[in-house]
PDB file of C-alpha atoms in Angstrom:
ATOM      1  CA  UNK A   5      37.247 142.049   9.853  1.00  0.00           C
ATOM      2  CA  UNK A   6      36.487 139.250   9.317  1.00  0.00           C
ATOM      3  CA  UNK A   7      34.937 137.218  12.133  1.00  0.00           C
ATOM      4  CA  UNK A   8      33.216 133.626  13.188  1.00  0.00           C
ATOM      5  CA  UNK A   9      30.857 133.283  16.386  1.00  0.00           C
ATOM      6  CA  UNK A  10      29.545 130.227  17.263  1.00  0.00           C
ATOM      7  CA  UNK A  11      26.722 129.084  20.139  1.00  0.00           C
ATOM      8  CA  UNK A  12      25.598 125.910  21.166  1.00  0.00           C
ATOM      9  CA  UNK A  13      27.278 122.612  22.703  1.00  0.00           C
ATOM     10  CA  UNK A  14      27.569 121.311  25.472  1.00  0.00           C
ATOM     11  CA  UNK A  15      26.998 117.758  26.981  1.00  0.00           C
ATOM     12  CA  UNK A  16      24.622 115.011  25.753  1.00  0.00           C
ATOM     13  CA  UNK A  17      23.885 111.651  27.117  1.00  0.00           C
ATOM     14  CA  UNK A  18      24.506 108.679  23.895  1.00  0.00           C
ATOM     15  CA  UNK A  19      21.994 108.580  21.454  1.00  0.00           C
ATOM     16  CA  UNK A  20      21.157 111.887  21.417  1.00  0.00           C
ATOM     17  CA  UNK A  21      21.495 115.037  19.177  1.00  0.00           C
ATOM     18  CA  UNK A  22      22.555 118.373  19.229  1.00  0.00           C
ATOM     19  CA  UNK A  23      22.437 122.173  16.701  1.00  0.00           C
ATOM     20  CA  UNK A  24      25.564 123.718  16.499  1.00  0.00           C
ATOM     21  CA  UNK A  25      25.879 127.340  15.394  1.00  0.00           C
ATOM     22  CA  UNK A  26      28.679 129.898  13.397  1.00  0.00           C
ATOM     23  CA  UNK A  27      26.947 133.593  12.575  1.00  0.00           C
ATOM     24  CA  UNK A  28      29.928 135.241  10.286  1.00  0.00           C
ATOM     25  CA  UNK A  29      29.694 139.300  10.712  1.00  0.00           C
ATOM     26  CA  UNK A  30      32.363 141.171   8.889  1.00  0.00           C
ATOM     27  CA  UNK A  31      31.799 139.780   5.211  1.00  0.00           C
ATOM     28  CA  UNK A  32      28.973 137.929   2.694  1.00  0.00           C
ATOM     29  CA  UNK A  33      29.078 134.424   3.421  1.00  0.00           C
ATOM     30  CA  UNK A  34      28.146 133.487  -0.400  1.00  0.00           C
ATOM     31  CA  UNK A  35      31.316 132.704  -1.618  1.00  0.00           C
ATOM     32  CA  UNK A  36      31.947 130.880   0.757  1.00  0.00           C
ATOM     33  CA  UNK A  37      33.059 126.842   1.309  1.00  0.00           C
ATOM     34  CA  UNK A  38      31.880 126.186   4.904  1.00  0.00           C
ATOM     35  CA  UNK A  39      33.261 123.472   7.123  1.00  0.00           C
ATOM     36  CA  UNK A  40      32.939 121.843  10.833  1.00  0.00           C
ATOM     37  CA  UNK A  41      35.664 120.681  11.935  1.00  0.00           C
ATOM     38  CA  UNK A  42      36.382 119.215  15.753  1.00  0.00           C
ATOM     39  CA  UNK A  43      39.313 118.094  18.074  1.00  0.00           C
ATOM     40  CA  UNK A  44      38.941 115.474  20.296  1.00  0.00           C
ATOM     41  CA  UNK A  45      41.640 115.405  23.477  1.00  0.00           C
ATOM     42  CA  UNK A  46      45.374 114.726  21.897  1.00  0.00           C
ATOM     43  CA  UNK A  47      44.012 113.970  18.295  1.00  0.00           C
ATOM     44  CA  UNK A  48      44.598 116.241  15.871  1.00  0.00           C
ATOM     45  CA  UNK A  49      41.854 118.401  14.163  1.00  0.00           C
ATOM     46  CA  UNK A  50      39.349 116.274  11.510  1.00  0.00           C
ATOM     47  CA  UNK A  51      36.773 117.304   9.148  1.00  0.00           C
ATOM     48  CA  UNK A  52      33.359 116.282  10.221  1.00  0.00           C
ATOM     49  CA  UNK A  53      31.034 118.273   7.160  1.00  0.00           C
ATOM     50  CA  UNK A  54      31.411 120.521   4.953  1.00  0.00           C
ATOM     51  CA  UNK A  55      29.145 123.249   1.735  1.00  0.00           C
ATOM     52  CA  UNK A  56      30.180 124.294  -1.662  1.00  0.00           C
ATOM     53  CA  UNK A  57      29.098 127.556  -2.378  1.00  0.00           C
ATOM     54  CA  UNK A  58      26.944 126.154  -4.327  1.00  0.00           C
ATOM     55  CA  UNK A  59      25.323 123.458  -2.155  1.00  0.00           C
ATOM     56  CA  UNK A  60      27.669 120.440  -1.881  1.00  0.00           C
ATOM     57  CA  UNK A  61      27.573 118.527   0.650  1.00  0.00           C
ATOM     58  CA  UNK A  62      30.977 116.307   2.382  1.00  0.00           C
ATOM     59  CA  UNK A  63      31.288 114.277   5.660  1.00  0.00           C
ATOM     60  CA  UNK A  64      33.809 112.084   6.800  1.00  0.00           C
ATOM     61  CA  UNK A  65      32.925 108.163   7.056  1.00  0.00           C
ATOM     62  CA  UNK A  66      32.064 108.681  11.159  1.00  0.00           C
ATOM     63  CA  UNK A  67      29.679 110.948  11.365  1.00  0.00           C
ATOM     64  CA  UNK A  68      28.153 110.552   7.131  1.00  0.00           C
ATOM     65  CA  UNK A  69      23.736 109.587   8.096  1.00  0.00           C
ATOM     66  CA  UNK A  70      24.754 111.269  11.757  1.00  0.00           C
ATOM     67  CA  UNK A  71      25.448 114.635  10.368  1.00  0.00           C
ATOM     68  CA  UNK A  72      23.760 117.780   8.473  1.00  0.00           C
ATOM     69  CA  UNK A  73      25.417 120.735   7.397  1.00  0.00           C
ATOM     70  CA  UNK A  74      23.316 123.481   6.888  1.00  0.00           C
ATOM     71  CA  UNK A  75      23.985 127.761   5.240  1.00  0.00           C
ATOM     72  CA  UNK A  76      22.260 130.176   5.382  1.00  0.00           C
ATOM     73  CA  UNK A  77      24.077 132.935   3.120  1.00  0.00           C
ATOM     74  CA  UNK A  78      20.932 135.851   4.318  1.00  0.00           C
ATOM     75  CA  UNK A  79      21.756 135.930   8.049  1.00  0.00           C
ATOM     76  CA  UNK A  80      25.293 134.463   7.547  1.00  0.00           C
ATOM     77  CA  UNK A  81      24.395 131.438   9.413  1.00  0.00           C
ATOM     78  CA  UNK A  82      26.187 128.020   8.687  1.00  0.00           C
ATOM     79  CA  UNK A  83      24.468 125.446  11.759  1.00  0.00           C
ATOM     80  CA  UNK A  84      25.832 122.050  12.198  1.00  0.00           C
ATOM     81  CA  UNK A  85      23.386 119.186  13.277  1.00  0.00           C
ATOM     82  CA  UNK A  86      24.687 115.624  15.170  1.00  0.00           C
ATOM     83  CA  UNK A  87      22.114 112.633  16.045  1.00  0.00           C
ATOM     84  CA  UNK A  88      23.053 109.469  17.371  1.00  0.00           C
ATOM     85  CA  UNK A  89      26.043 111.058  19.845  1.00  0.00           C
ATOM     86  CA  UNK A  90      28.208 109.141  20.401  1.00  0.00           C
ATOM     87  CA  UNK A  91      30.936 109.626  23.249  1.00  0.00           C
ATOM     88  CA  UNK A  92      33.246 109.288  20.732  1.00  0.00           C
ATOM     89  CA  UNK A  93      32.186 112.318  18.666  1.00  0.00           C
ATOM     90  CA  UNK A  94      33.511 114.479  22.402  1.00  0.00           C
ATOM     91  CA  UNK A  95      35.781 117.057  21.320  1.00  0.00           C
ATOM     92  CA  UNK A  96      35.706 120.888  20.725  1.00  0.00           C
ATOM     93  CA  UNK A  97      33.930 121.717  17.515  1.00  0.00           C
ATOM     94  CA  UNK A  98      34.993 123.927  14.757  1.00  0.00           C
ATOM     95  CA  UNK A  99      33.565 125.682  12.518  1.00  0.00           C
ATOM     96  CA  UNK A 100      35.267 127.793   9.024  1.00  0.00           C
ATOM     97  CA  UNK A 101      35.671 128.806   5.952  1.00  0.00           C
ATOM     98  CA  UNK A 102      37.114 129.673   3.040  1.00  0.00           C
ATOM     99  CA  UNK A 103      36.626 131.401  -0.035  1.00  0.00           C
ATOM    100  CA  UNK A 104      35.447 128.742  -2.742  1.00  0.00           C
ATOM    101  CA  UNK A 105      33.722 128.832  -6.335  1.00  0.00           C
ATOM    102  CA  UNK A 106      31.362 126.250  -8.016  1.00  0.00           C
ATOM    103  CA  UNK A 107      30.684 123.433  -6.128  1.00  0.00           C
ATOM    104  CA  UNK A 108      34.174 122.807  -4.342  1.00  0.00           C
ATOM    105  CA  UNK A 109      35.142 121.409  -1.245  1.00  0.00           C
ATOM    106  CA  UNK A 110      38.130 121.149   1.639  1.00  0.00           C
ATOM    107  CA  UNK A 111      37.649 119.221   3.860  1.00  0.00           C
ATOM    108  CA  UNK A 112      41.433 119.337   5.362  1.00  0.00           C
ATOM    109  CA  UNK A 113      42.173 122.382   8.800  1.00  0.00           C
ATOM    110  CA  UNK A 114      45.209 123.509   6.911  1.00  0.00           C
ATOM    111  CA  UNK A 115      42.711 124.919   4.393  1.00  0.00           C
ATOM    112  CA  UNK A 116      40.634 126.937   6.176  1.00  0.00           C
ATOM    113  CA  UNK A 117      41.485 130.682   6.752  1.00  0.00           C
ATOM    114  CA  UNK A 118      38.978 132.114   9.215  1.00  0.00           C
ATOM    115  CA  UNK A 119      37.368 130.157  12.029  1.00  0.00           C
ATOM    116  CA  UNK A 120      35.087 130.166  15.498  1.00  0.00           C
ATOM    117  CA  UNK A 121      36.390 130.326  18.389  1.00  0.00           C
ATOM    118  CA  UNK A 122      35.303 126.488  19.226  1.00  0.00           C
ATOM    119  CA  UNK A 123      31.876 124.665  21.276  1.00  0.00           C
ATOM    120  CA  UNK A 124      32.905 121.966  23.864  1.00  0.00           C
ATOM    121  CA  UNK A 125      30.452 118.821  22.930  1.00  0.00           C
ATOM    122  CA  UNK A 126      31.106 116.238  25.622  1.00  0.00           C
ATOM    123  CA  UNK A 127      29.193 112.619  24.954  1.00  0.00           C
ATOM    124  CA  UNK A 128      28.306 110.507  28.360  1.00  0.00           C
ATOM    125  CA  UNK A 129      26.396 109.103  30.634  1.00  0.00           C
TER     126      UNK A 129
END
């Protein structure tokens, strides 16, 4: 059974940084596109950042310059680091994967079929 288990998150002050991690089991990460999404209270889930099988990356306009996505195919891990956090970054963050090839990147939630359990991130002073 393919599973993603997340760790990290919590409460952070504005301007701070944090790292989220996601470890996969039941599969090998190499042929998967990896991504992070977030869902703020009362809003739809939205893409934060994604990385293709060969390492191309995408980040949303609101996160560009503040977010780094990375993958460790040897250990089946996915990472998201966010700096300069803002109160509007508050929400539940999810990792997700989808089989892909080459430089293909997917940015919409419905395109992904395996999800982590979610990690709450709260940015407030």
